[in-house]
Each structure stands twice: as structure tokens, then as C-alpha cells.
Coordinates of N, CA, C and O in Angstrom, one line a residue:
V1 N -76.7 20.1 -30.3 CA -76.0 19.9 -29.0 C -74.5 20.5 -29.2 O -73.8 20.1 -30.1
Q2 N -74.1 21.3 -28.3 CA -72.8 21.9 -28.4 C -71.9 21.0 -27.6 O -72.2 20.6 -26.5
T3 N -70.7 20.8 -28.1 CA -69.7 19.9 -27.5 C -68.5 20.8 -27.1 O -68.0 21.6 -27.8
C4 N -68.1 20.6 -25.9 CA -66.9 21.4 -25.3 C -65.8 20.4 -25.1 O -66.0 19.4 -24.4
A5 N -64.6 20.7 -25.7 CA -63.4 19.9 -25.4 C -62.8 20.4 -24.2 O -62.5 21.6 -24.0
L6 N -62.5 19.4 -23.3 CA -61.8 19.8 -22.0 C -60.4 19.3 -22.1 O -60.1 18.1 -22.4
P7 N -59.4 20.1 -21.8 CA -58.0 19.6 -21.8 C -57.8 18.7 -20.6 O -58.4 18.9 -19.5
I8 N -56.9 17.7 -20.8 CA -56.5 16.8 -19.8 C -55.0 16.9 -19.6 O -54.3 16.8 -20.6
L9 N -54.6 17.2 -18.4 CA -53.2 17.2 -18.1 C -52.9 16.5 -16.8 O -53.7 16.7 -15.9
G10 N -51.9 15.7 -16.7 CA -51.6 15.1 -15.5 C -50.4 14.2 -15.6 O -49.7 14.1 -16.6
T11 N -50.1 13.5 -14.5 CA -49.0 12.6 -14.4 C -49.5 11.3 -13.7 O -50.4 11.3 -12.9
N12 N -48.8 10.2 -14.0 CA -49.1 9.0 -13.4 C -47.7 8.4 -12.9 O -46.7 8.5 -13.7
H13 N -47.6 8.0 -11.7 CA -46.4 7.5 -11.1 C -46.6 6.0 -10.7 O -47.6 5.7 -10.1
E14 N -45.6 5.1 -11.1 CA -45.7 3.7 -10.7 C -44.4 3.3 -10.2 O -43.3 3.6 -10.8
L15 N -44.4 2.6 -9.1 CA -43.2 1.9 -8.5 C -43.5 0.5 -8.5 O -44.5 0.0 -8.0
G16 N -42.6 -0.3 -9.2 CA -42.8 -1.7 -9.4 C -41.7 -2.6 -8.9 O -40.5 -2.3 -8.9
W17 N -42.1 -3.8 -8.4 CA -41.2 -4.9 -8.0 C -41.6 -6.0 -8.9 O -42.7 -6.5 -8.8
L18 N -40.7 -6.4 -9.8 CA -41.1 -7.4 -10.8 C -40.3 -8.7 -10.6 O -39.2 -8.7 -10.1
R19 N -40.9 -9.8 -11.1 CA -40.2 -11.1 -11.1 C -39.1 -11.1 -12.2 O -39.3 -10.4 -13.2
R20 N -38.1 -11.8 -12.0 CA -37.0 -11.9 -12.9 C -37.5 -12.4 -14.3 O -36.9 -12.1 -15.3
T21 N -38.6 -13.2 -14.4 CA -39.1 -13.6 -15.6 C -39.6 -12.5 -16.5 O -39.8 -12.6 -17.7
F22 N -40.0 -11.3 -15.8 CA -40.5 -10.2 -16.6 C -39.4 -9.1 -16.8 O -39.5 -8.4 -17.8
S23 N -38.4 -9.0 -15.9 CA -37.4 -7.9 -16.1 C -36.2 -8.2 -15.3 O -36.3 -8.7 -14.1
D24 N -35.0 -8.0 -15.8 CA -33.8 -8.1 -15.1 C -33.7 -7.0 -14.0 O -33.1 -7.2 -13.0
A25 N -34.2 -5.9 -14.3 CA -34.2 -4.8 -13.3 C -35.5 -5.0 -12.5 O -36.6 -4.7 -12.9
R26 N -35.3 -5.6 -11.3 CA -36.4 -6.1 -10.5 C -37.2 -5.0 -9.9 O -38.4 -5.1 -9.6
R27 N -36.6 -3.8 -9.7 CA -37.3 -2.6 -9.2 C -37.3 -1.5 -10.2 O -36.2 -1.2 -10.8
E28 N -38.4 -0.9 -10.5 CA -38.5 0.1 -11.5 C -39.4 1.3 -11.0 O -40.3 1.1 -10.2
Y29 N -39.2 2.4 -11.6 CA -40.0 3.6 -11.4 C -40.4 4.1 -12.7 O -39.6 4.2 -13.6
E30 N -41.7 4.4 -12.9 CA -42.2 4.9 -14.2 C -43.0 6.2 -14.0 O -43.8 6.3 -13.1
L31 N -42.7 7.1 -14.8 CA -43.4 8.4 -14.9 C -44.1 8.6 -16.2 O -43.4 8.4 -17.3
R32 N -45.4 8.8 -16.2 CA -46.1 9.1 -17.4 C -46.6 10.5 -17.4 O -47.3 10.9 -16.4
V33 N -46.3 11.3 -18.4 CA -46.8 12.7 -18.5 C -47.9 12.6 -19.5 O -47.7 12.1 -20.7
I34 N -49.1 13.0 -19.1 CA -50.3 12.7 -19.9 C -50.9 14.1 -20.3 O -51.0 15.0 -19.6
G35 N -51.3 14.1 -21.6 CA -52.0 15.3 -22.1 C -53.1 14.8 -23.1 O -52.9 13.8 -23.7
G36 N -54.1 15.6 -23.3 CA -55.1 15.2 -24.3 C -56.4 16.1 -24.2 O -56.4 17.1 -23.5
Y37 N -57.4 15.6 -24.9 CA -58.7 16.3 -24.9 C -59.8 15.3 -24.7 O -59.8 14.2 -25.2
R38 N -60.9 15.7 -24.0 CA -62.1 14.9 -23.8 C -63.3 15.7 -24.2 O -63.4 16.9 -23.8
T39 N -64.2 15.1 -25.0 CA -65.5 15.7 -25.3 C -66.5 14.8 -24.7 O -66.2 13.8 -24.0
D40 N -67.8 15.0 -25.0 CA -68.8 14.1 -24.5 C -68.7 12.7 -25.0 O -69.1 11.7 -24.4
R41 N -68.1 12.5 -26.2 CA -68.0 11.1 -26.8 C -66.6 10.7 -27.1 O -66.3 9.5 -27.3
W42 N -65.7 11.6 -27.2 CA -64.3 11.3 -27.7 C -63.3 11.6 -26.6 O -63.4 12.5 -25.8
L43 N -62.2 10.7 -26.5 CA -61.1 11.0 -25.7 C -59.8 10.8 -26.6 O -59.7 9.7 -27.3
I44 N -59.0 11.8 -26.7 CA -57.8 11.7 -27.5 C -56.7 12.2 -26.6 O -56.7 13.2 -26.0
G45 N -55.6 11.3 -26.5 CA -54.6 11.6 -25.5 C -53.2 11.1 -26.0 O -53.1 10.3 -26.9
A46 N -52.2 11.6 -25.3 CA -50.8 11.2 -25.6 C -50.1 11.1 -24.3 O -50.3 11.9 -23.4
N47 N -49.1 10.2 -24.2 CA -48.3 10.0 -23.0 C -46.8 10.0 -23.4 O -46.5 9.3 -24.4
A48 N -46.0 10.6 -22.6 CA -44.6 10.4 -22.7 C -44.2 9.6 -21.5 O -44.6 10.0 -20.3
I49 N -43.7 8.4 -21.7 CA -43.4 7.5 -20.6 C -41.9 7.3 -20.4 O -41.2 7.0 -21.3
L50 N -41.5 7.6 -19.1 CA -40.0 7.4 -18.8 C -39.9 6.4 -17.7 O -40.7 6.4 -16.7
E51 N -39.0 5.4 -17.9 CA -38.9 4.3 -16.9 C -37.5 4.1 -16.5 O -36.6 3.9 -17.3
W52 N -37.3 4.2 -15.2 CA -35.9 4.1 -14.6 C -35.8 2.7 -13.9 O -36.7 2.4 -13.1
G53 N -34.8 2.0 -14.2 CA -34.4 0.8 -13.4 C -33.8 1.3 -12.1 O -33.0 2.1 -12.0
L54 N -34.3 0.7 -11.0 CA -33.8 1.1 -9.6 C -32.9 0.0 -9.0 O -32.3 0.2 -8.0
T55 N -32.8 -1.2 -9.7 CA -31.9 -2.2 -9.3 C -30.5 -1.9 -9.6 O -30.2 -1.4 -10.7
P56 N -29.5 -2.1 -8.7 CA -28.1 -1.8 -9.0 C -27.7 -2.5 -10.3 O -28.0 -3.6 -10.5
G57 N -27.0 -1.7 -11.2 CA -26.6 -2.2 -12.5 C -27.6 -1.9 -13.6 O -27.2 -2.1 -14.7
Y58 N -28.8 -1.5 -13.2 CA -29.8 -1.2 -14.3 C -30.2 0.3 -14.2 O -31.2 0.6 -14.8
T59 N -29.5 1.1 -13.4 CA -29.9 2.5 -13.4 C -29.2 3.2 -14.5 O -28.4 2.6 -15.2
G60 N -29.6 4.4 -14.8 CA -29.0 5.2 -15.9 C -30.1 5.9 -16.6 O -31.2 6.3 -16.1
S61 N -29.9 6.2 -17.9 CA -30.8 6.9 -18.7 C -32.1 6.2 -18.8 O -32.1 4.9 -19.0
P62 N -33.3 6.8 -18.6 CA -34.6 6.1 -18.6 C -35.0 5.6 -20.0 O -34.7 6.3 -21.0
A63 N -35.6 4.4 -20.0 CA -36.2 3.9 -21.2 C -37.4 4.9 -21.6 O -38.1 5.4 -20.7
T64 N -37.6 5.1 -22.8 CA -38.6 6.1 -23.3 C -39.6 5.5 -24.2 O -39.2 4.8 -25.2
T65 N -40.8 5.7 -23.9 CA -41.9 5.3 -24.8 C -42.9 6.4 -25.0 O -43.2 7.2 -24.1
C66 N -43.4 6.5 -26.2 CA -44.4 7.5 -26.6 C -45.7 6.7 -26.9 O -45.6 5.7 -27.5
A67 N -46.8 7.2 -26.4 CA -48.1 6.4 -26.6 C -49.2 7.4 -27.0 O -49.2 8.6 -26.5
W68 N -50.1 7.0 -27.8 CA -51.2 7.7 -28.3 C -52.5 6.9 -28.1 O -52.4 5.7 -28.2
K69 N -53.6 7.6 -27.9 CA -54.9 6.9 -27.6 C -56.0 7.7 -28.2 O -56.0 8.9 -28.1
A70 N -57.0 7.0 -28.8 CA -58.2 7.7 -29.3 C -59.4 6.7 -29.0 O -59.3 5.5 -29.4
T71 N -60.4 7.1 -28.3 CA -61.6 6.3 -28.1 C -62.8 7.1 -28.3 O -62.8 8.3 -28.2
R72 N -63.9 6.4 -28.6 CA -65.2 7.0 -28.9 C -66.2 6.2 -28.1 O -66.3 5.0 -28.3
E73 N -67.1 6.9 -27.3 CA -68.1 6.2 -26.6 C -69.2 5.8 -27.6 O -69.7 6.7 -28.3
V74 N -69.5 4.5 -27.7 CA -70.5 4.1 -28.7 C -71.9 3.9 -28.1 O -72.9 4.1 -28.8
V75 N -71.9 3.5 -26.8 CA -73.2 3.6 -26.0 C -72.7 4.0 -24.6 O -71.5 3.9 -24.3
H76 N -73.6 4.4 -23.8 CA -73.3 4.9 -22.4 C -72.4 3.8 -21.7 O -72.9 2.7 -21.5
G77 N -71.2 4.2 -21.3 CA -70.4 3.4 -20.5 C -69.5 2.4 -21.3 O -68.7 1.7 -20.8
V78 N -69.6 2.4 -22.7 CA -68.8 1.6 -23.5 C -68.1 2.4 -24.6 O -68.7 3.1 -25.4
S79 N -66.8 2.3 -24.6 CA -66.0 3.0 -25.6 C -65.1 2.1 -26.4 O -64.6 1.1 -25.8
L80 N -64.9 2.4 -27.7 CA -64.0 1.6 -28.5 C -63.0 2.5 -29.1 O -63.2 3.7 -29.3
G81 N -61.8 2.0 -29.3 CA -60.7 2.8 -29.9 C -59.4 2.1 -30.2 O -59.4 0.9 -30.3
A82 N -58.4 2.9 -30.2 CA -57.1 2.3 -30.6 C -56.0 3.0 -29.7 O -56.2 4.2 -29.3
E83 N -54.9 2.3 -29.5 CA -53.7 2.8 -28.8 C -52.5 2.4 -29.6 O -52.5 1.4 -30.3
Y84 N -51.5 3.3 -29.6 CA -50.2 3.0 -30.3 C -49.1 3.3 -29.3 O -49.1 4.3 -28.7
Y85 N -48.2 2.3 -29.2 CA -47.0 2.5 -28.3 C -45.8 2.4 -29.2 O -45.6 1.5 -30.0
L86 N -44.9 3.3 -28.9 CA -43.6 3.4 -29.6 C -42.5 3.4 -28.6 O -42.3 4.4 -27.9
D87 N -41.7 2.3 -28.5 CA -40.5 2.3 -27.6 C -39.3 2.8 -28.4 O -38.8 2.1 -29.3
V88 N -38.8 3.9 -28.0 CA -37.8 4.6 -28.8 C -36.4 4.4 -28.3 O -35.4 4.8 -29.0
G89 N -36.2 3.7 -27.2 CA -34.8 3.5 -26.6 C -34.7 4.2 -25.3 O -35.7 4.2 -24.5
T90 N -33.6 4.9 -25.0 CA -33.4 5.7 -23.8 C -33.3 7.1 -24.2 O -33.1 7.5 -25.4
L91 N -33.3 8.0 -23.2 CA -33.1 9.4 -23.5 C -31.7 9.6 -24.0 O -31.4 10.5 -24.9
A92 N -30.7 8.8 -23.6 CA -29.3 8.9 -24.0 C -29.1 8.3 -25.4 O -28.2 8.7 -26.1
R93 N -29.9 7.3 -25.8 CA -29.6 6.6 -27.0 C -30.9 6.1 -27.7 O -31.6 5.2 -27.2
R94 N -31.2 6.8 -28.8 CA -32.4 6.4 -29.5 C -32.1 5.1 -30.4 O -31.0 5.0 -31.0
L95 N -33.0 4.2 -30.4 CA -32.8 2.9 -31.1 C -33.0 3.1 -32.6 O -33.9 4.0 -33.0
P96 N -32.4 2.4 -33.5 CA -32.7 2.4 -34.9 C -34.1 2.0 -35.1 O -34.7 1.2 -34.3
G97 N -34.8 2.4 -36.1 CA -36.2 2.1 -36.4 C -36.6 0.7 -36.3 O -37.6 0.3 -35.7
N98 N -35.8 -0.2 -36.9 CA -36.1 -1.7 -36.8 C -35.9 -2.3 -35.5 O -36.4 -3.4 -35.3
E99 N -35.3 -1.6 -34.5 CA -35.1 -2.1 -33.2 C -36.1 -1.5 -32.2 O -36.2 -1.9 -31.0
Q100 N -36.9 -0.6 -32.7 CA -37.9 0.0 -31.8 C -39.1 -0.9 -31.7 O -39.6 -1.5 -32.7
G101 N -39.7 -0.9 -30.5 CA -41.0 -1.6 -30.3 C -42.1 -0.8 -30.8 O -42.2 0.4 -30.4
R102 N -43.0 -1.3 -31.6 CA -44.2 -0.6 -32.1 C -45.3 -1.5 -32.0 O -45.3 -2.6 -32.6
T103 N -46.4 -1.1 -31.2 CA -47.5 -2.0 -31.0 C -48.8 -1.2 -31.2 O -48.9 -0.1 -30.7
L104 N -49.7 -1.7 -32.0 CA -51.0 -1.1 -32.2 C -52.1 -2.0 -31.5 O -52.1 -3.2 -31.8
Y105 N -52.9 -1.3 -30.7 CA -53.9 -2.0 -29.9 C -55.3 -1.6 -30.4 O -55.6 -0.4 -30.6
G106 N -56.2 -2.6 -30.5 CA -57.7 -2.3 -30.5 C -58.1 -2.4 -29.0 O -57.7 -3.4 -28.3
I107 N -58.9 -1.4 -28.6 CA -59.3 -1.4 -27.1 C -60.8 -1.3 -26.9 O -61.5 -0.7 -27.8
V108 N -61.2 -1.8 -25.8 CA -62.6 -1.6 -25.3 C -62.5 -1.2 -23.9 O -61.8 -1.7 -23.1
E109 N -63.3 -0.1 -23.6 CA -63.3 0.4 -22.2 C -64.8 0.4 -21.7 O -65.7 0.9 -22.4
L110 N -64.9 -0.2 -20.5 CA -66.3 -0.3 -19.9 C -66.2 0.5 -18.6 O -65.3 0.3 -17.8
E111 N -67.2 1.4 -18.5 CA -67.3 2.2 -17.2 C -68.6 2.1 -16.6 O -69.7 2.1 -17.3
H112 N -68.6 1.9 -15.3 CA -69.9 1.8 -14.5 C -69.7 2.4 -13.2 O -68.9 1.9 -12.4
G113 N -70.3 3.5 -12.9 CA -70.2 4.2 -11.7 C -68.7 4.6 -11.5 O -68.2 5.3 -12.3
S114 N -68.1 4.2 -10.4 CA -66.7 4.6 -10.1 C -65.7 3.6 -10.6 O -64.5 3.8 -10.4
W115 N -66.0 2.5 -11.2 CA -65.0 1.5 -11.6 C -65.0 1.5 -13.2 O -66.0 1.8 -13.8
S116 N -63.9 0.9 -13.7 CA -63.8 0.8 -15.2 C -62.9 -0.4 -15.5 O -62.0 -0.8 -14.7
I117 N -63.1 -1.0 -16.7 CA -62.2 -2.1 -17.2 C -61.8 -1.7 -18.5 O -62.5 -1.2 -19.4
H118 N -60.5 -1.8 -18.8 CA -59.8 -1.5 -20.1 C -59.2 -2.8 -20.6 O -58.4 -3.4 -20.0
L119 N -59.7 -3.2 -21.8 CA -59.2 -4.4 -22.4 C -58.6 -4.1 -23.8 O -59.1 -3.2 -24.5
G120 N -57.4 -4.7 -24.1 CA -56.8 -4.4 -25.4 C -56.1 -5.6 -26.0 O -55.7 -6.5 -25.2
L121 N -56.1 -5.7 -27.3 CA -55.4 -6.7 -28.0 C -54.5 -6.0 -29.0 O -55.0 -5.2 -29.8
G122 N -53.2 -6.2 -28.8 CA -52.2 -5.5 -29.6 C -51.5 -6.4 -30.6 O -51.2 -7.6 -30.3
H123 N -51.0 -5.8 -31.7 CA -50.2 -6.5 -32.7 C -48.9 -5.8 -32.9 O -48.9 -4.6 -33.1
G124 N -47.8 -6.5 -32.7 CA -46.5 -5.9 -32.9 C -46.2 -5.6 -34.4 O -46.6 -6.4 -35.3
L125 N -45.7 -4.4 -34.7 CA -45.5 -3.9 -36.0 C -44.0 -4.0 -36.5 O -43.7 -3.6 -37.6
T126 N -43.1 -4.4 -35.6 CA -41.7 -4.5 -35.9 C -41.1 -5.8 -35.4 O -41.7 -6.4 -34.5
P127 N -40.0 -6.3 -35.9 CA -39.4 -7.5 -35.3 C -39.0 -7.4 -33.9 O -38.9 -8.4 -33.2
A128 N -38.8 -6.2 -33.3 CA -38.5 -6.0 -31.9 C -39.6 -6.1 -31.0 O -39.5 -6.0 -29.8
T129 N -40.8 -6.3 -31.5 CA -42.1 -6.3 -30.7 C -42.7 -7.7 -30.7 O -42.6 -8.4 -31.7
D130 N -43.3 -8.1 -29.6 CA -44.1 -9.3 -29.5 C -45.1 -9.3 -30.6 O -45.7 -8.3 -30.9
N131 N -45.4 -10.5 -31.2 CA -46.4 -10.5 -32.3 C -47.8 -10.1 -31.8 O -48.4 -9.3 -32.4
W132 N -48.2 -10.7 -30.7 CA -49.5 -10.4 -30.1 C -49.4 -10.2 -28.6 O -48.7 -10.9 -28.0
T133 N -50.2 -9.2 -28.1 CA -50.2 -8.9 -26.7 C -51.6 -8.6 -26.3 O -52.4 -7.9 -27.0
A134 N -52.1 -9.2 -25.2 CA -53.4 -8.9 -24.6 C -53.1 -8.2 -23.3 O -52.1 -8.5 -22.6
K135 N -54.0 -7.2 -23.0 CA -53.8 -6.4 -21.7 C -55.2 -6.2 -21.1 O -56.2 -6.1 -21.8
A136 N -55.2 -6.0 -19.8 CA -56.4 -5.7 -19.1 C -56.0 -4.8 -17.9 O -55.0 -5.0 -17.2
I137 N -56.8 -3.7 -17.7 CA -56.6 -2.8 -16.5 C -57.9 -2.7 -15.9 O -58.9 -2.4 -16.5
V138 N -58.0 -2.9 -14.6 CA -59.2 -2.7 -13.8 C -59.0 -1.6 -12.8 O -58.0 -1.6 -12.1
E139 N -59.9 -0.6 -12.9 CA -59.8 0.5 -12.0 C -61.0 0.6 -11.0 O -62.1 0.4 -11.5
F140 N -60.7 0.7 -9.7 CA -61.8 0.9 -8.8 C -61.2 1.8 -7.6 O -60.0 1.8 -7.3
P141 N -62.1 2.6 -7.0 CA -61.6 3.5 -6.0 C -61.4 2.8 -4.6 O -62.1 1.8 -4.3
F142 N -60.5 3.3 -3.9 CA -60.3 2.9 -2.5 C -61.0 4.0 -1.6 O -60.7 5.2 -1.7
Q143 N -62.0 3.6 -0.8 CA -62.7 4.6 -0.1 C -62.7 4.2 1.4 O -62.6 3.2 1.8

């Protein structure tokens, strides 16, 4: 069986209104620049993530995160893999290594038809990072 790697290029845009318990900058805009490759069983990708605070007093140089992902489909519709997130500071000021957030996730992705569920359990690798983090993303189309 011949496998063909397909390049993946794109952007993701998010506009958020957050509760003060989650962020002092209550309004935020996030841009993700996405690149990678997909084969019939593998997905390998990288994101450059830029996040601007839109709340007065929190605007300025965007927070910068680099993220990497690798998954392998183990059975039809089920993939296992890992993600790594590195919070490096802002474009104007890179944080020292021990102040950077670094999180490694084990992930499971389930796909069925046009919807998918992404589950992850992450462990912080630096003192600046939460010790454990759980995440879930549910995707479904609006038609």
C-alpha cells in the first residue's frame, strides 16, 4: 500500500469573552497558524499561536505559544498521540526558561462521520505550568 503525505496549511481564529476567574483580559483574540502533514494513519502538525488581549489595559504585544502534535490512527476513527505546548512569553519579551509554561499531553481523538471528540490529559513540565490539566474539544458541523 502506497502512502501519500498531504500538506496541511491553515489558520484558526478565535474571539473570546472570558470570566475574570479565567483571565484579567476579559476579551481576547487568538490566531493560530497551522502547518503539518497527514497520511492515511499519521497526523503531524505544528501551530504558532498569537493571543492579543482586547480589554483596555491588556493590549500590546501578543502572548506567544508554540504547539506540536503527533497522532496515529490505531483503529478506524480512533487515534492516539501526544501534544506539546510551549508558552514563550510575548513577541516583545521572551520569558526565561523556568518561567515558560511547558505542558505535555497524552491525547485520544474519536471521529465518527462529521463529528469528533478530542480528549487530553496534560502534565506541566516547569514550575510556571499547572501540574495536571484535562481538556476536551467537541467538533460538529453547523448545517
